[in-house]
Amino acid sequence: MIRESYSRKAFVMFNYVFLTLLSLTMLIPFVHILAGSFSSGPAIMQGKVTVLPVGFTLENYQAVLSNWGIWKSFGVSVYVTVFGTVLNLLFTSLMAYGLAKKDLKGRSFIMILIVLTLIFQVPIVPAYLLVKSLGMLNTLWSLIIPGLISGFNLIIMISFFQNIPEGLTEAAKIDGCNEYRTWWSIVMPLSLPSLSTIGLFYAVGHWNSYFNAIMYIRDPGLFPLQVKLRQLLVESDTESMMQAASLTLQSIEGIRMATIIVATLPILVVYPLIQKHFVKGAMLGSVKG
Amino acid sequence: MGQARKNYFLKHWQLYSMIFPGLLFFIVFKYIPLAGIWIAFQDYNVFTGIFGSKFVGWKHFQNLFTYPEFFRVLRNTLLISIYQLVYGFPAPIILALFLNEVRKIVFKRIVQTVLYLPHFLSWVIVGGLVINFLSPNSGLLNEVIRMSGREPIFFMQEPAYFRSIVVVSNLWKEVGWGTIIYLAALAGVNPELYEAAEVDGAGKLRQVFSVTLPAILPTIMVLLLLRIGNILDLGFEQVYMLLNPLVAETGEIIDTYIYRVGLLGGQYSYTTAIGLFKSVVGVILVVGANHLSKRLTGNSIY
Amino acid sequence: MSKKVVLIFTCLLLAFGLLAGCTSQNQQGGTPSENGNDGQSGQSEQSAPIDLKVALGTEGLQYIEGSPNINEDPYVKKLRELSNFNVTLELIPHREFDQKLSLLFAGGDLPDLLQTHGINKVEVAPAVDTGAIIPLNELIEQHGPNLKKNIPQEAWEFASVSKDGKIYGIPTMNPLPNGNVMFVRKDWLDKLGLSVPKTVDEYIEMLRAFKEKDPNGNGQQDEYPYSGREKLAFTEAFFGAYDVIPGDWKFENGQLVPNFVRPAMKEALSLYRQLYGEKLLDNEVFVQKPKDWDAKIKGAGTVGLWTHAARMADKWSAEVRTGTPTAVIDVIPSPVGPDGKGGHSIGSIVGGNVWVIPKSNKNPENAIKFLDWFYSDEAQKFLTYGLEGEDYTEENGKINYKYPKTQDEIYKEEMHLTWLRLVGPSHLLNEEFMKNRPSGELVLKAMEVAKAEGRQNDGLGMPILPTLQARPELGRDGLWLEFAAKVITGKESVDQFDSFVEDWKKRGGDQLIKEATEWYLANRK
């Protein structure tokens, strides 16, 4: 017994140390970028910035945030992310529930169809023409509908649903619930971990989306955040000699760093907020007898 | 037979109605545009469109297979992908298991959040970090090497190191994010199973093998199978950022070749053909793997 | 439980409504009514302004990207007022310009006047063949007298502008076809008592001094005498000395051959090997990203010599000084080789943008007239100096221009100075204007230096050859770059050059030469 608790203690120690070290390696680049975003141009250029700001200044954030377009696009992104994710979860979980039943006739066939969509890439021009013909061009729908259900997320959700003991769904049916009711009242509440996870995946996908917006949207007022941010960064010397690149008094690097922070901070805080749904033993006490 | 079939569908109409909207979505938004893959067999341009462009059969595929470096490119793609599978696939699982053992909630939450930070950085940034880290003049790694009295190594210029650099940097960037899904799976494991195992005298490590892993095996297999389907799909951005002419031998992959072709502009047909090739390989592998998985573990995607 | 349902559904409904609202917000600018009936001359009378939809790229410029609505911008409004055209601008994102252009053509929503990067670009070339954009010869004759007068014949005939004698585009002009020059840290030259080098050997001496004599005075040998970027971008000065700029072609012995397989390339590679070996050339050059190169030159100030655009001399001067306040930048002639000449590749006098008119435009003459206006004095004054009162004041015919000082002013100037100038002579040619700019003299000097040197590219204007499309590795950035990198870093001997050429030829290079020669004989004689 004593030996066991020693080795257990050693393991716990090791675990903490290991995780801390690993976290540090992940954290440092981010801290560096954060520091740089608050640093003055010359300081960054001269490589003086490591983990603390040098020549503290808010000018980088000013450059990024004083832009009216950024705020509008921020709103667009939040809107698309929230609304889009809700729709994603709704349709994905609905379909996943239906497909979770392993012996449903035709299931295999449908699964194959879905898997194939993950392996074959849709070429750009036909996708564009489809969106155009559906009249979604230059609307926010074009950012939501074409990605309504991700095959990958769907398959994962199916797998999660299959992990729910059949006893529970059987009990519900005996109590008179139809499939929809079972789905909504029993399965969904029990699936908070997976819903949170898949929801996070979808949300991050929406938040980071860039290429779709470039393709389908023409009205600058409808651009999501990532588009606006990336275009705000002047290419530091492209090889094609277009018109003169302007003189920049501030360091582009500083603005670039501020851009990264602005672009990622909002979505970063989502995960911690949903972590509480990853409660172990969510099903404790539900399958008795 | 027909009547029995009909009865079956009617009996389960609700399930089918739940599936239907999604299915419609896939057909409209995936399968209809997928017909566009046809341009791989044409000399397509946007002006003559799909119906007007000339049909050229296997021309583009022939072109691909007679590319003198085709095998090099294919080999590099496969090797990097397999390395990533071998090292990068288990890593998030193991990390998730470690994380799962943490009792202090605050520490766990903080670590979880920090670990997935690099996922949000683009490869433009991380690539730059890697190059700087490995720089012979100012890079940290070579500082350490210098301190031990040896000559700095120009890692980024040695073909032998390239694949490792790609795999390790990818691991670093994505391992945290990868744990999320496993943590969700772990949260769903019935604690009673652990209690039962402990009663049976199993130590912590034993429990991992006898309770935890089997419980999340379905999740693991599904993810593994999906990964295999995309085996030739390496992250283009990553390799592109790290690639340079000196490591082309081990670093040039299918996607960087596509990029090279695409740079010349308007090569929709050729690039689509290459993409099609990748997909076909992926399908073959997934079918095989799915079959195997069904036999060995009882899990499969379809 | 049902409360949750109600909540969700209400949210969905609200969202629906919002979305519907958003989608109807995509009208910009004026209503497209046609009223372009000026009759004959149409320039003298102030008739009602004509509507014109123009699509153009943002060029990544801050001012444009940051503008809430470019069509409400004061400069654009003034443009409408002065030109008497009711212009609606539609912006194309800078980075995905080519792709977006392709999609525009595919989708068929074309404006009256469209910006492209040349009609011979692969996205646009089929538009010519299928008639999606119209020939302009007649229209220019009738409605574009200024265009005709100011744009030289050579430009009209260039491959990115016309095909088979038919003009399809109105080009912008490039005032500096040989754009790249050598920038050097004059303060280092002075400190070490060096004179300006001319030949390759003198350059090597200078670079050695940079390396060994610690010009930045920090006691460390941390200087990078000559630095460049990955893919040997902006690192071609010494190729120029031997007249083998890698991306260019030369017509000799009856064939059009790429420079990188010509014998002189062997010598050039030897030289680069030497420079690399002595660390006179930054040893990280093959992995160097633009950002890092910038940091070395401007931030750390450890680079003594580099290559870049002449017209950015003022930018370099100011930016290097932010990192090293005592630095002095100068422009010097490129190293000359055995034939006494040197310099970088001489490009076309045609600029990067070529305007085309889609077939869907019912009144193409309006687009021509609009562009024609840009060559007027009135237009020039507005584009160069901006808005009277705000950007400049005029006294007795002399203009007092407020040169921009803050970042915002710089972006604003850039907008009307370069971006809004759809066509027309570049401000770089306006000596009066340039002289009074901070470091304007340096830019003028850089332009002089650039004009006095340079290497001709016999392959200028050549379309992408079929063999290259099938075998992109035959190009500069493929097999040659791999070989050059190995030689320069010492991994392979330069004596392998001949077998490299053999191999290249066997893999399709011969075919490429054949196609190139055919093109040359048909087009460039």
PDB file of C-alpha atoms in Angstrom, chain C residues 176 178-187 189 195-198 203 206 304-317 328-335 343-344 439-453:
ATOM      1  CA  LEU C 176      10.747  53.006 -63.907  1.00  0.00           C
ATOM      2  CA  ASN C 178      14.269  48.953 -64.205  1.00  0.00           C
ATOM      3  CA  GLY C 179      12.935  49.227 -60.738  1.00  0.00           C
ATOM      4  CA  ASN C 180      15.602  47.797 -58.472  1.00  0.00           C
ATOM      5  CA  VAL C 181      18.746  49.424 -57.224  1.00  0.00           C
ATOM      6  CA  MET C 182      21.442  48.865 -54.635  1.00  0.00           C
ATOM      7  CA  PHE C 183      20.988  50.479 -51.267  1.00  0.00           C
ATOM      8  CA  VAL C 184      24.008  50.903 -49.064  1.00  0.00           C
ATOM      9  CA  ARG C 185      24.745  52.224 -45.592  1.00  0.00           C
ATOM     10  CA  LYS C 186      26.645  55.337 -46.451  1.00  0.00           C
ATOM     11  CA  ASP C 187      27.552  55.894 -42.845  1.00  0.00           C
ATOM     12  CA  LEU C 189      31.289  53.573 -46.059  1.00  0.00           C
ATOM     13  CA  SER C 195      34.786  54.681 -51.815  1.00  0.00           C
ATOM     14  CA  VAL C 196      31.778  53.657 -53.791  1.00  0.00           C
ATOM     15  CA  PRO C 197      32.533  50.331 -55.530  1.00  0.00           C
ATOM     16  CA  LYS C 198      31.922  49.774 -59.202  1.00  0.00           C
ATOM     17  CA  TYR C 203      32.138  45.229 -54.271  1.00  0.00           C
ATOM     18  CA  MET C 206      33.624  46.581 -49.636  1.00  0.00           C
ATOM     19  CA  GLY C 304      25.303  46.958 -45.243  1.00  0.00           C
ATOM     20  CA  LEU C 305      24.019  46.335 -48.749  1.00  0.00           C
ATOM     21  CA  TRP C 306      20.669  45.274 -50.113  1.00  0.00           C
ATOM     22  CA  THR C 307      18.566  45.430 -53.244  1.00  0.00           C
ATOM     23  CA  HIS C 308      15.153  46.975 -53.539  1.00  0.00           C
ATOM     24  CA  ALA C 309      12.889  49.373 -55.436  1.00  0.00           C
ATOM     25  CA  ALA C 310      14.237  52.762 -56.323  1.00  0.00           C
ATOM     26  CA  ARG C 311      10.959  54.481 -55.740  1.00  0.00           C
ATOM     27  CA  MET C 312      10.951  53.363 -52.135  1.00  0.00           C
ATOM     28  CA  ALA C 313      14.204  55.093 -51.313  1.00  0.00           C
ATOM     29  CA  ASP C 314      12.479  57.561 -49.037  1.00  0.00           C
ATOM     30  CA  LYS C 315      10.690  54.778 -47.215  1.00  0.00           C
ATOM     31  CA  TRP C 316      13.947  52.962 -46.648  1.00  0.00           C
ATOM     32  CA  SER C 317      15.684  56.047 -45.456  1.00  0.00           C
ATOM     33  CA  VAL C 328      22.525  57.269 -43.715  1.00  0.00           C
ATOM     34  CA  ILE C 329      21.178  55.514 -46.780  1.00  0.00           C
ATOM     35  CA  ASP C 330      22.543  55.972 -50.247  1.00  0.00           C
ATOM     36  CA  VAL C 331      21.857  54.459 -53.642  1.00  0.00           C
ATOM     37  CA  ILE C 332      24.805  53.215 -55.650  1.00  0.00           C
ATOM     38  CA  PRO C 333      25.132  51.708 -59.119  1.00  0.00           C
ATOM     39  CA  SER C 334      24.941  47.942 -59.274  1.00  0.00           C
ATOM     40  CA  PRO C 335      28.139  45.953 -59.634  1.00  0.00           C
ATOM     41  CA  GLY C 343      21.935  46.219 -63.048  1.00  0.00           C
ATOM     42  CA  HIS C 344      18.688  44.418 -62.608  1.00  0.00           C
ATOM     43  CA  SER C 439      14.124  62.318 -48.890  1.00  0.00           C
ATOM     44  CA  GLY C 440      12.608  63.170 -52.226  1.00  0.00           C
ATOM     45  CA  GLU C 441      16.063  63.927 -53.553  1.00  0.00           C
ATOM     46  CA  LEU C 442      17.144  60.428 -52.697  1.00  0.00           C
ATOM     47  CA  VAL C 443      14.278  58.981 -54.680  1.00  0.00           C
ATOM     48  CA  LEU C 444      15.156  61.135 -57.644  1.00  0.00           C
ATOM     49  CA  LYS C 445      18.750  60.030 -57.392  1.00  0.00           C
ATOM     50  CA  ALA C 446      17.702  56.398 -57.141  1.00  0.00           C
ATOM     51  CA  MET C 447      15.632  56.803 -60.263  1.00  0.00           C
ATOM     52  CA  GLU C 448      18.596  58.293 -62.090  1.00  0.00           C
ATOM     53  CA  VAL C 449      20.798  55.408 -61.069  1.00  0.00           C
ATOM     54  CA  ALA C 450      18.142  52.912 -62.121  1.00  0.00           C
ATOM     55  CA  LYS C 451      17.713  54.498 -65.506  1.00  0.00           C
ATOM     56  CA  ALA C 452      21.432  54.357 -66.221  1.00  0.00           C
ATOM     57  CA  GLU C 453      21.728  50.612 -65.762  1.00  0.00           C
TER      58      GLU C 453
END
